[in-house]
Short mmCIF file of C-alpha atoms in Angstrom, two decimals:
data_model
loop_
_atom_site.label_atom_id
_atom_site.label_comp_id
_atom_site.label_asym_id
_atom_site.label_seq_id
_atom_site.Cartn_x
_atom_site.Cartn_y
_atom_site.Cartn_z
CA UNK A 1 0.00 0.00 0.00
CA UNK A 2 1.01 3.43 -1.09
CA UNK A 3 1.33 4.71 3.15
CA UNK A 4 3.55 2.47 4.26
CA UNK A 5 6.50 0.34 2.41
CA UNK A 6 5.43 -2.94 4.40
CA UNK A 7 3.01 -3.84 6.46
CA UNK A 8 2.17 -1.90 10.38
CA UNK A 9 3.60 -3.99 13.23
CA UNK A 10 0.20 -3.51 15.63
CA UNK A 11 0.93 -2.24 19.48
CA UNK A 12 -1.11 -4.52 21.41
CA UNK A 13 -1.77 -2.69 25.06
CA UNK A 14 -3.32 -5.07 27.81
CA UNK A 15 -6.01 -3.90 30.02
CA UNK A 16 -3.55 -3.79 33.29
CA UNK A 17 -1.26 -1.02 30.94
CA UNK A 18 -3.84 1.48 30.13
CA UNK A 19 -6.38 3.48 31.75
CA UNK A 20 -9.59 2.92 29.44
CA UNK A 21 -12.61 1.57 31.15
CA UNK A 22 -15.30 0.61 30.21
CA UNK A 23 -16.93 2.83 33.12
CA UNK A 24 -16.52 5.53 30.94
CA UNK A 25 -17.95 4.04 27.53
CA UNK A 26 -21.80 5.47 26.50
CA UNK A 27 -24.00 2.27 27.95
CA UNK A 28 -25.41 2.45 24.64
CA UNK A 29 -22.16 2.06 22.70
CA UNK A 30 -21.27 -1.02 24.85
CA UNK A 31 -24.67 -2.62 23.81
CA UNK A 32 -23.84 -2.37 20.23
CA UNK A 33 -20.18 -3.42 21.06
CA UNK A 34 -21.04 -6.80 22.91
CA UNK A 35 -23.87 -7.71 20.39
CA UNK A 36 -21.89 -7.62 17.32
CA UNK A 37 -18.89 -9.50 19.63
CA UNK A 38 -21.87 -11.90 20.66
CA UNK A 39 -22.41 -12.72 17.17
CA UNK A 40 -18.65 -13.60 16.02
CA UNK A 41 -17.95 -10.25 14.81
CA UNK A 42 -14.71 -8.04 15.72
CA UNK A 43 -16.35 -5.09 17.06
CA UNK A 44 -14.13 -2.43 18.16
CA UNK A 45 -14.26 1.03 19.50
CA UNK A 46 -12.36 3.74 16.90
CA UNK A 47 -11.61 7.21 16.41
CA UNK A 48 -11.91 9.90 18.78
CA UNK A 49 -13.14 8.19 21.61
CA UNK A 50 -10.36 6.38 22.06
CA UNK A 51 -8.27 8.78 22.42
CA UNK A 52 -10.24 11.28 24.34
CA UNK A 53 -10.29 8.13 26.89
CA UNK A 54 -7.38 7.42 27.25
CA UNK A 55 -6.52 11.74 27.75
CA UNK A 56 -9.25 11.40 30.31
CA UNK A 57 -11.56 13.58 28.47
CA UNK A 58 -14.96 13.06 27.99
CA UNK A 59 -15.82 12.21 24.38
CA UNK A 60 -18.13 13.47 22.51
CA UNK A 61 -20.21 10.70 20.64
CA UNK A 62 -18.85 7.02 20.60
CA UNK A 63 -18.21 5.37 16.91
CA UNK A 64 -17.68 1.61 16.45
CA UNK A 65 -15.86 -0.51 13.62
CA UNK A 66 -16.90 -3.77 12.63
CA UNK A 67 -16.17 -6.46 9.95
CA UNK A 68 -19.93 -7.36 9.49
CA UNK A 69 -21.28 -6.13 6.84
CA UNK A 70 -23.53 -3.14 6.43
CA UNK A 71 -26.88 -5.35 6.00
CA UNK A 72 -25.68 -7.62 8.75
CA UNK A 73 -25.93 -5.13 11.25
CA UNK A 74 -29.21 -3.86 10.09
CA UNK A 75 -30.76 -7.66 10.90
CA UNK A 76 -29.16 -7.58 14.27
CA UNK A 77 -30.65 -3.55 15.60
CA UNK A 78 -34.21 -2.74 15.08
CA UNK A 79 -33.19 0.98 15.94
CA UNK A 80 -30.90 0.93 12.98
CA UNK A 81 -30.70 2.67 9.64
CA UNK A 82 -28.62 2.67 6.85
CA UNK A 83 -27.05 6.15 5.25
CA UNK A 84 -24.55 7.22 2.49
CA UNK A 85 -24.10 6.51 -0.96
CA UNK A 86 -20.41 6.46 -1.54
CA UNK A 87 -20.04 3.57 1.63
CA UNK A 88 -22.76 3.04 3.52
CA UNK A 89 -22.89 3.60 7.78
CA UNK A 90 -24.86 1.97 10.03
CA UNK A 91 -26.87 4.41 12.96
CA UNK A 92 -27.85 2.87 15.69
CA UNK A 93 -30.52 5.22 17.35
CA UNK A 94 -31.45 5.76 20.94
CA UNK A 95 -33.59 7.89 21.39
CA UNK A 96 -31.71 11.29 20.17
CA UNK A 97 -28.26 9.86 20.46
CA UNK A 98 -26.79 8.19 17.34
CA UNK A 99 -23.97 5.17 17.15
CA UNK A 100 -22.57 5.53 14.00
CA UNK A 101 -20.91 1.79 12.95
CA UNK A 102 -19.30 1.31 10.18
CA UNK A 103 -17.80 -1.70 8.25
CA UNK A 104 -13.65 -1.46 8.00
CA UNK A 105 -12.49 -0.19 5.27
CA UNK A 106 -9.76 -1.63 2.87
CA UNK A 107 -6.88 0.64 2.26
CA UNK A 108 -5.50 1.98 -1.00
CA UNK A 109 -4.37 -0.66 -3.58
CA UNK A 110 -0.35 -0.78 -3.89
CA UNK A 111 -0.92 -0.41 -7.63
CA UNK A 112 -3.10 2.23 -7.18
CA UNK A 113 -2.80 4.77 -10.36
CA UNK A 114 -1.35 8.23 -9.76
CA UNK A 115 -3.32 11.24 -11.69
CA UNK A 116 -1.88 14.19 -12.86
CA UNK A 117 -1.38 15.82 -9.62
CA UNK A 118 0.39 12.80 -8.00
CA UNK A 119 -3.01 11.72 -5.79
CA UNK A 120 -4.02 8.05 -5.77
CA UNK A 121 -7.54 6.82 -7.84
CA UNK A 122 -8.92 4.00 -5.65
CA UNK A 123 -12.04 2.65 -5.16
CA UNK A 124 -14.22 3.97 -1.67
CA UNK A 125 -16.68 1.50 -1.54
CA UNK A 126 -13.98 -1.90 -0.83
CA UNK A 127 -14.09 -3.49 2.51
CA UNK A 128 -10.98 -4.29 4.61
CA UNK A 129 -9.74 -5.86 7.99
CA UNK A 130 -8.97 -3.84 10.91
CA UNK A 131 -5.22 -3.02 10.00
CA UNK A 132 -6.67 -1.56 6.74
CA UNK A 133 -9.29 1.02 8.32
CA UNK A 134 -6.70 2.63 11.03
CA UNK A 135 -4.21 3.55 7.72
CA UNK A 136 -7.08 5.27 6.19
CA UNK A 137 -7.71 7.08 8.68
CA UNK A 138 -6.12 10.94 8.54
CA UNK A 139 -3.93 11.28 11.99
CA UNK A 140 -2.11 8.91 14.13
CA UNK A 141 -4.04 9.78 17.06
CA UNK A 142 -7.04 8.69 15.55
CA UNK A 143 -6.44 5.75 14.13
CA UNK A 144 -6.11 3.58 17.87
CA UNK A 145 -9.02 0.75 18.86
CA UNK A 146 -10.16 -0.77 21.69
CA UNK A 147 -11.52 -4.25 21.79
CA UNK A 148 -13.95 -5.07 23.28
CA UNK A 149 -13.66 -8.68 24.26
CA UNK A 150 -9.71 -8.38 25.04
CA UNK A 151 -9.97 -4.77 26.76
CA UNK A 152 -7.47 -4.14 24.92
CA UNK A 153 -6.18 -0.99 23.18
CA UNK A 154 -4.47 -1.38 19.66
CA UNK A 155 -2.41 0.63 17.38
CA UNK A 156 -1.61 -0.32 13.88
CA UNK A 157 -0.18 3.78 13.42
CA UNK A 158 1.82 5.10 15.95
CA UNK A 159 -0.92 6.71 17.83
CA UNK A 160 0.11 6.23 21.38
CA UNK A 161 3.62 7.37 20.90
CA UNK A 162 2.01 10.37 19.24
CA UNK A 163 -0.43 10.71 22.29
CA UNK A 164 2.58 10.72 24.79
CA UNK A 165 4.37 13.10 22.94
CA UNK A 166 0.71 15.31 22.63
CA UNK A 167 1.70 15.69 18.52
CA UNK A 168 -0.73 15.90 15.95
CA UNK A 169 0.60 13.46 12.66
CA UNK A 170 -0.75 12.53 9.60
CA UNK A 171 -0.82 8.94 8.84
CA UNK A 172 1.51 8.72 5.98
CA UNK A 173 3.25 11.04 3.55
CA UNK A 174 1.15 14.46 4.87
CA UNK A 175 1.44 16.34 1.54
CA UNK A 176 -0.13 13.70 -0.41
CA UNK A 177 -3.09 13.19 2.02
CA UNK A 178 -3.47 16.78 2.22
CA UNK A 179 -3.87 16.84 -0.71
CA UNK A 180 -5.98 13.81 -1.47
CA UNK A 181 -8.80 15.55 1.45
CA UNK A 182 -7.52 19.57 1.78
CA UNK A 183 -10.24 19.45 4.60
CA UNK A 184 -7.42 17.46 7.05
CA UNK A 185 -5.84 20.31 7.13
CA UNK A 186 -8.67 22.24 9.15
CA UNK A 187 -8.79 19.23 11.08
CA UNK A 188 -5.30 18.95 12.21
CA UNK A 189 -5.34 22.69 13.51
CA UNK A 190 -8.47 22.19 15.08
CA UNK A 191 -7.30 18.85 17.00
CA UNK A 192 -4.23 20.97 17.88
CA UNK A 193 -6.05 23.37 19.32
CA UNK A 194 -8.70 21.19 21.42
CA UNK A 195 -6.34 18.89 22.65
CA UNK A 196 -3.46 21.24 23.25
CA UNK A 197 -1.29 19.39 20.96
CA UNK A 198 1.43 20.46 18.64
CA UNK A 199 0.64 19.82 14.59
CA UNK A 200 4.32 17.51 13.51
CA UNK A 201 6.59 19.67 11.89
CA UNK A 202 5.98 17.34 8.20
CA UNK A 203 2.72 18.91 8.72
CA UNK A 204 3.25 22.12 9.22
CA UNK A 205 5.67 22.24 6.11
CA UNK A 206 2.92 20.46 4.23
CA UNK A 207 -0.30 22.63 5.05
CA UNK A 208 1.62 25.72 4.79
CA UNK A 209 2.45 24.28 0.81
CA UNK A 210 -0.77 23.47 0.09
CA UNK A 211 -3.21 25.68 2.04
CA UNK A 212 -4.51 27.21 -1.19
CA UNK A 213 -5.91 23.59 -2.13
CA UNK A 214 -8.89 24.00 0.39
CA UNK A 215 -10.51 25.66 -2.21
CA UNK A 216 -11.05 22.05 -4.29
CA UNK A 217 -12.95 21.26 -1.30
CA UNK A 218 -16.78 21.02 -0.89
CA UNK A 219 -18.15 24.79 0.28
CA UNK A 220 -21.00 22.45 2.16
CA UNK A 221 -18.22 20.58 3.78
CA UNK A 222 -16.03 24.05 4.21
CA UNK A 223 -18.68 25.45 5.75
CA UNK A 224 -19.32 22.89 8.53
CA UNK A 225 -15.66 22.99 9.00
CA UNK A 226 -15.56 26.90 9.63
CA UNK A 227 -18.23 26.64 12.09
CA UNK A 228 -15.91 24.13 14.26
CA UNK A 229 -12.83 26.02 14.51
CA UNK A 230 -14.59 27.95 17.11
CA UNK A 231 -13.14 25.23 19.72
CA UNK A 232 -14.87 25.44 23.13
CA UNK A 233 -12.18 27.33 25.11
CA UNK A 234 -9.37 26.67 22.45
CA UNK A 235 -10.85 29.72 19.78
CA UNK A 236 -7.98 31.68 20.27
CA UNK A 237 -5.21 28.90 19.66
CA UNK A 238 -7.41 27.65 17.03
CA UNK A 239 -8.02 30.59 14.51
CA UNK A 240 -4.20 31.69 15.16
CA UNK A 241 -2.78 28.79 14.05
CA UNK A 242 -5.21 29.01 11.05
CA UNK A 243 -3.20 32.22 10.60
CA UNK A 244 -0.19 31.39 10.81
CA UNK A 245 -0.22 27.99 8.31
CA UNK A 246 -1.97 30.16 5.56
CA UNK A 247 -5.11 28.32 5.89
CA UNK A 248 -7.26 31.52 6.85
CA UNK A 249 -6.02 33.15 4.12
CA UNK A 250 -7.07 30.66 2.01
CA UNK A 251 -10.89 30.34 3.71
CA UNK A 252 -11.89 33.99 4.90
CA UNK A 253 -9.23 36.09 2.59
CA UNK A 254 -10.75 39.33 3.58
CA UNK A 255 -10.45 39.07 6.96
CA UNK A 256 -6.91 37.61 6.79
CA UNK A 257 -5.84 40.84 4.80
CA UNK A 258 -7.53 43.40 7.39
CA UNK A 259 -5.89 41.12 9.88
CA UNK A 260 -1.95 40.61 7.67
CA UNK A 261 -2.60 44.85 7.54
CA UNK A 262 -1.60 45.99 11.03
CA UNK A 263 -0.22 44.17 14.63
CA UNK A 264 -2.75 45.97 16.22
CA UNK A 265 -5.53 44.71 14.24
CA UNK A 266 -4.73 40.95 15.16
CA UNK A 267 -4.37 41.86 18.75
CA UNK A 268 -8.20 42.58 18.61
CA UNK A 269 -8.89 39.93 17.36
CA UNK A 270 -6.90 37.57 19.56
CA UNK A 271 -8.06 39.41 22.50
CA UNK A 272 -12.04 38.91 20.97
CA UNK A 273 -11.44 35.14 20.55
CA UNK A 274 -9.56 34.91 23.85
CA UNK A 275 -12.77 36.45 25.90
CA UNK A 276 -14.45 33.96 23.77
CA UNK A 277 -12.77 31.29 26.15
CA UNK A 278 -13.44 32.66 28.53
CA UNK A 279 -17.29 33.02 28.65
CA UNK A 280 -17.19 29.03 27.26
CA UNK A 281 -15.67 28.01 30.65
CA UNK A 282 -18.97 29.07 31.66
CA UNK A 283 -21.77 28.55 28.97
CA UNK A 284 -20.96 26.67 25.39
CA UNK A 285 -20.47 29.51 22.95
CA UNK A 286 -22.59 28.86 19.28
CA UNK A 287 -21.22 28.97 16.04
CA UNK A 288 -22.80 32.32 15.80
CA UNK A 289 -21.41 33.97 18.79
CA UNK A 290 -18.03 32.58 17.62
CA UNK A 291 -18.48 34.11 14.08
CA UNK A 292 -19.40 37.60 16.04
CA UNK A 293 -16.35 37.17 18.28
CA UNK A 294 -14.19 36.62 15.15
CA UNK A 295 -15.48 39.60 12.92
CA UNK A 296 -16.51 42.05 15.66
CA UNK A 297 -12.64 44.09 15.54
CA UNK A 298 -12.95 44.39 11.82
CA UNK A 299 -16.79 44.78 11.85
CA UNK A 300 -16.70 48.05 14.34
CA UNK A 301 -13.62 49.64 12.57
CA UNK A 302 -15.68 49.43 9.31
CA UNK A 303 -18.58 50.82 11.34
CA UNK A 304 -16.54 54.14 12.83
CA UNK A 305 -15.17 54.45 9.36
CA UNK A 306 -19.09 54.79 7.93
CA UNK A 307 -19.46 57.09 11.00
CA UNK A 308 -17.23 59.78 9.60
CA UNK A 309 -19.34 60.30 6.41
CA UNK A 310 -22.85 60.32 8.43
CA UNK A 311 -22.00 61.76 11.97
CA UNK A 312 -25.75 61.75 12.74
CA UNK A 313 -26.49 58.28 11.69
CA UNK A 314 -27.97 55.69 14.15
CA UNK A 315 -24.97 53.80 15.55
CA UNK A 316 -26.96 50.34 15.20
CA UNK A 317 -27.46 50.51 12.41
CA UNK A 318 -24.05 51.39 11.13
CA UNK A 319 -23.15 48.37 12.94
CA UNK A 320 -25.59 46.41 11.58
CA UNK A 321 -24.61 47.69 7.98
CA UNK A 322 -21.21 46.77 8.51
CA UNK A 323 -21.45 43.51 9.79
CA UNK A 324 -23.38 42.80 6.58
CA UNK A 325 -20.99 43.91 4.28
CA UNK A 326 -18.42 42.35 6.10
CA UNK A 327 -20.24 38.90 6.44
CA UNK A 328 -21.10 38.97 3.16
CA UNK A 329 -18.07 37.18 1.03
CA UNK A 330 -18.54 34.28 3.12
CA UNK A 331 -21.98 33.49 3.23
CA UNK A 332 -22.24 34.08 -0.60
CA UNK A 333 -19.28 31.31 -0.68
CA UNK A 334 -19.83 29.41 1.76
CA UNK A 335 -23.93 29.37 1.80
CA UNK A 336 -23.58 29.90 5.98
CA UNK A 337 -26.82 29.18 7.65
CA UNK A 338 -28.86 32.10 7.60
CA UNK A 339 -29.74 31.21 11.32
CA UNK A 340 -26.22 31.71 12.39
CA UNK A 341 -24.73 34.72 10.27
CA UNK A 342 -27.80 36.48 10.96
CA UNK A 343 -27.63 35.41 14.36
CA UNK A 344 -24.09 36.98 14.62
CA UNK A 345 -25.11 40.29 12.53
CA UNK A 346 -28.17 40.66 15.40
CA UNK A 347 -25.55 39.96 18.45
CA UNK A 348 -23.46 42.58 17.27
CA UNK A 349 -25.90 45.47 16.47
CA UNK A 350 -28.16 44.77 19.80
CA UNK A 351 -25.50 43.66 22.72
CA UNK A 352 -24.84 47.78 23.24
CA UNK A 353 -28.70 47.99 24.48
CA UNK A 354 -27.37 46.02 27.39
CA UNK A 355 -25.22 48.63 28.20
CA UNK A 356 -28.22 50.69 30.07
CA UNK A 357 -30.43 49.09 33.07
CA UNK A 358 -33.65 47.53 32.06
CA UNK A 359 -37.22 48.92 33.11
CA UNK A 360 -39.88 47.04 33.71
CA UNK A 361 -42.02 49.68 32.66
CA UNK A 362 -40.51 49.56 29.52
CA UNK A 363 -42.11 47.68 26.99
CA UNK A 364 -39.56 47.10 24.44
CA UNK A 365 -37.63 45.84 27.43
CA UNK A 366 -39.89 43.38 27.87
CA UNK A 367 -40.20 42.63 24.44
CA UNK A 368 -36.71 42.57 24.51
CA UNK A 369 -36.43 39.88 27.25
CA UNK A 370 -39.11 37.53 25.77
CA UNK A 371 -37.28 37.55 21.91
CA UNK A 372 -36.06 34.61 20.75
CA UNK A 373 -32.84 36.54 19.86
CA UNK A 374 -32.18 37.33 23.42
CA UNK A 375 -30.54 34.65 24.84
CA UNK A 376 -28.01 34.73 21.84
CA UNK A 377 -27.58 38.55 22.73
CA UNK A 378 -27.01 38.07 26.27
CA UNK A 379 -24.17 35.60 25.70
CA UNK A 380 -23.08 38.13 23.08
CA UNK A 381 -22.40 40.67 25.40
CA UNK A 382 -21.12 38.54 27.95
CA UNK A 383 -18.04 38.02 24.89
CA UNK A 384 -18.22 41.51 23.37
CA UNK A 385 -18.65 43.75 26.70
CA UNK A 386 -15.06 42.73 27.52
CA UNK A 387 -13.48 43.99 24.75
CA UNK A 388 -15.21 47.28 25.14
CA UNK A 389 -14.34 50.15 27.72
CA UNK A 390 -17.11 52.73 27.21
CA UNK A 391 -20.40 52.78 29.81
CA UNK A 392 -21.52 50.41 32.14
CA UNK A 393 -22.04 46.85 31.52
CA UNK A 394 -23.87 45.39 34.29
CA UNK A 395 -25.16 42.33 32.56
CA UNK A 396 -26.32 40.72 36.16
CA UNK A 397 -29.26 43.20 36.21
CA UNK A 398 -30.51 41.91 32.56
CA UNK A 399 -30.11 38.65 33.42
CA UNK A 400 -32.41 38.83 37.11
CA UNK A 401 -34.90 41.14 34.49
CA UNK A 402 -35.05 38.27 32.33
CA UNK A 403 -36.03 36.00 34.96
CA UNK A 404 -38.31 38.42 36.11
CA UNK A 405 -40.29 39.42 32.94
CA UNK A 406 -38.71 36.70 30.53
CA UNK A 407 -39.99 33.43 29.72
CA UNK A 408 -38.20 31.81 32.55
CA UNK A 409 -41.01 33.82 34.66
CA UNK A 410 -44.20 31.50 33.69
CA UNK A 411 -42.37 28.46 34.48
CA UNK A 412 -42.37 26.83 37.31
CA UNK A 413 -40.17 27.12 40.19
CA UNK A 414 -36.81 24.88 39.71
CA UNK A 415 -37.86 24.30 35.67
CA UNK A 416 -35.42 24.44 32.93
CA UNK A 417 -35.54 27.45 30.79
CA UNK A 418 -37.27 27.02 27.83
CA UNK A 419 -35.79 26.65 24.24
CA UNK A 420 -37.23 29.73 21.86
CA UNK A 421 -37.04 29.18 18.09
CA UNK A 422 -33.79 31.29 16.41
CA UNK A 423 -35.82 33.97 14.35
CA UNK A 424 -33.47 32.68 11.64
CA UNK A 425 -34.32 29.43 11.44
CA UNK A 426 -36.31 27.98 8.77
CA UNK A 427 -38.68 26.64 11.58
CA UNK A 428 -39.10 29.79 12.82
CA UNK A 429 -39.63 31.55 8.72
CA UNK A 430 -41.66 28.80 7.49
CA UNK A 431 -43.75 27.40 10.52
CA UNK A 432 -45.99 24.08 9.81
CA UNK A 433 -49.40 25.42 8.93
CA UNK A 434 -52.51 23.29 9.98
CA UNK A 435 -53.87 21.08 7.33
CA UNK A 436 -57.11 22.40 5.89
CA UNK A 437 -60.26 21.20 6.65
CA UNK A 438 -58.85 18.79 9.38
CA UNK A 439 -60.83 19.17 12.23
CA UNK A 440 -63.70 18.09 9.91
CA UNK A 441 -62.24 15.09 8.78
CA UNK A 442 -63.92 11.80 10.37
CA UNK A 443 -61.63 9.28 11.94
CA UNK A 444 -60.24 6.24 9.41
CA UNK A 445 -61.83 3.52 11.11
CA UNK A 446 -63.82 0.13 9.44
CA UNK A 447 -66.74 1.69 8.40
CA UNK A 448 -65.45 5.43 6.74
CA UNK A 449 -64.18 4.62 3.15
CA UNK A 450 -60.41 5.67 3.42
CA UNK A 451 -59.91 3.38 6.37
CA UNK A 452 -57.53 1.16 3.95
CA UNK A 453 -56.62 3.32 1.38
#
């Protein structure tokens, strides 16, 4: 195979060596585990969550590998369904959390044709045995496995040394599979960032060389990737390094320009992202409160600059203007989510009214309070206020008023608050209308002539 000149030699960790348990494995994921080991299948934990385990961080979702086959594991789980055209998943529901198994995969054929550009043509949709699926996968980190009838952790890549020595490393030559997927290159700053790794210095040479190929990539796949570099409590480390390696240039070029124009103007921003972090020690930050962090130094120097042509102008919406315009190149590109980039435009024209106390004789106050857009606001300013050295900012008063004449007021005492609608989404644009007619419409039952139709 075209990674590696002969075959891995796997690392084979007993249970008594490592400190993976199955204590900490989803309940769910250990169901799916022990049935497909039940039936004579190798069922293994992958990916992340092995890693994150053995860190001792909590993972996010829990993925398993298998050799049975797609269909196979459909007969075995009610609660499963099948997804993907190119190779097809397995997802395991319960309830609103997902299992995603899928089938190893085999690696690239040693006689696998080179195109034009030096990348490897091989066929996706070819199954493989466990050694196979950890060299497809993109770093070393991520390609270790647990088993789950030896409790055992194995690596066919290198991952564990790479885990002592906290480095992110591609698995293989990184400037071909940089450039076979330009989206790994996202990835590896992001995992650098979240983990508190360094990215291998191969890798750095490599993504800095071919930064400029992220835009062969997918914008659909681009733009979920944009929306995670906004690492919970890692922003900061995260977008520099995007910086630095040429990648940002390559996604937002705009902003890296304003930001490659002046020391002072990346200081902002740093010191934007890095109150960012902070508030997400707190309270998980959304994409769109990440996006308003991000653009919010460039966004209000564009907004005094408007100023000094209309010095009577509302300051909102100069603000509001700006962030627009400023917004704009990317979600033309990138087709953002109107519910988040308008969410981020809204967060930074409105978090100044939370400069001044609230009044509960005030009825846009409460209005205000009982928005939709308000909770997004109020984390908003909790970012944004710090970065800003003009009035007062006590945001403990607006947050007792919006207990007080906010939604969280009609529930009842010791309730969780409830979950408004984003005025951006498409739920809350296009809500389902009642179907006509339908309180008239008799009951299908033996004797009404649609009963079988």
């Amino acid at each position: 195979m075209f990674l590696f000149r002969r075959k891995p030699k796997a690392v084979i960790v007993p249970r008594k060596e490592h400190n993976l348990s199955r204590r900490d494995i989803d309940p769910d994921a250990l169901k799916v585990l022990y049935r497909l080991a039940t039936l004579h299948h190798k069922a293994y934990l992958v990916g992340g969550s092995v890693r994150d385990l053995l860190l001792g961080r909590k993972p996010k979702d829990f993925d398993v590998g298998t050799d049975a086959r797609p269909n196979e594991i459909r007969r075995q789980f009610r609660n499963c369904f099948l997804v993907g055209r190119r190779f097809r998943l397995a997802h395991i529901v319960f309830g609103k959390k997902v299992i995603e198994t899928a089938t190893f995969r085999k690696a690239p054929d040693p006689n696998a044709v080179q195109d034009e550009h030096g990348l490897y043509q091989y066929e996706d949709n070819t199954y493989g045995t466990p050694e196979e699926d950890a060299l497809r996968r993109d770093f070393t980190v991520n390609g270790l496995f647990y088993d789950i009838e030896t409790f055992s952790v194995i690596d066919y890549v290198g991952g564990l040394k790479d885990l002592k020595a906290k480095t992110i490393r591609s698995i293989g030559d990184p400037n071909i599979r940089f450039r076979e997927d330009p989206v790994r290159m996202m990835r590896a700053v992001r995992f650098a960032a979240k983990l508190g790794f360094d990215v291998a210095a191969n890798d750095v040479k490599a993504i800095r060389r071919y930064a400029s190929e992220l835009e062969n990539a997918s914008d659909s796949r681009l733009c979920e990737e944009i929306q995670r570099l906004f690492v919970r409590g890692a922003s900061e480390r995260c977008l520099r390094l995007a910086y630095d390696y040429g990648i940002l240039k390559a996604l937002l070029p705009t902003l890296a320009a304003w930001l490659a124009a002046d020391a002072k103007r990346r200081e902002a921003t740093w010191a934007a992202l890095a109150a960012l972090d902070a508030v997400a020690a707190e309270e998980e930050p959304t994409a769109a409160i990440g996006l308003a962090a991000l653009y919010w130094p460039m966004v209000r120097a564009a907004a005094e600059a408007k100023r000094d042509g209309k010095p009577r102008a509302n300051p909102r919406y100069l603000v509001r203007a700006a962030a627009e315009e400023t917004l704009a190149p990317a979600v033309r590109k990138y087709r953002l989510p109107r519910a988040v980039w308008m969410t981020a435009v809204d967060v930074m024209e409105l978090f100044p009214r939370l400069r001044a106390q609230p009044r509960a004789e005030n009825a846009r106050d409460v209005r205000f309070v009982n928005h939709g857009i308000f909770p997004e606001v109020r984390l908003g300013a909790r970012v944004l206020s710090r970065l800003e050295q003009d009035g007062p900012w006590d945001l403990a008063a607006w947050e007792a008023f919006w207990r007080k004449a906010g939604p969280l007021a009609r529930l009842p005492e010791g309730a969780e608050a409830p979950t408004l609608p984003n005025p951006h989404s498409r739920r809350a644009r296009h809500p389902r209308r009642k179907r006509r007619n339908g309180g008239n419409r008799p009951a299908a039952g033996k004797d009404t002539p649609h009963a079988n139709s």
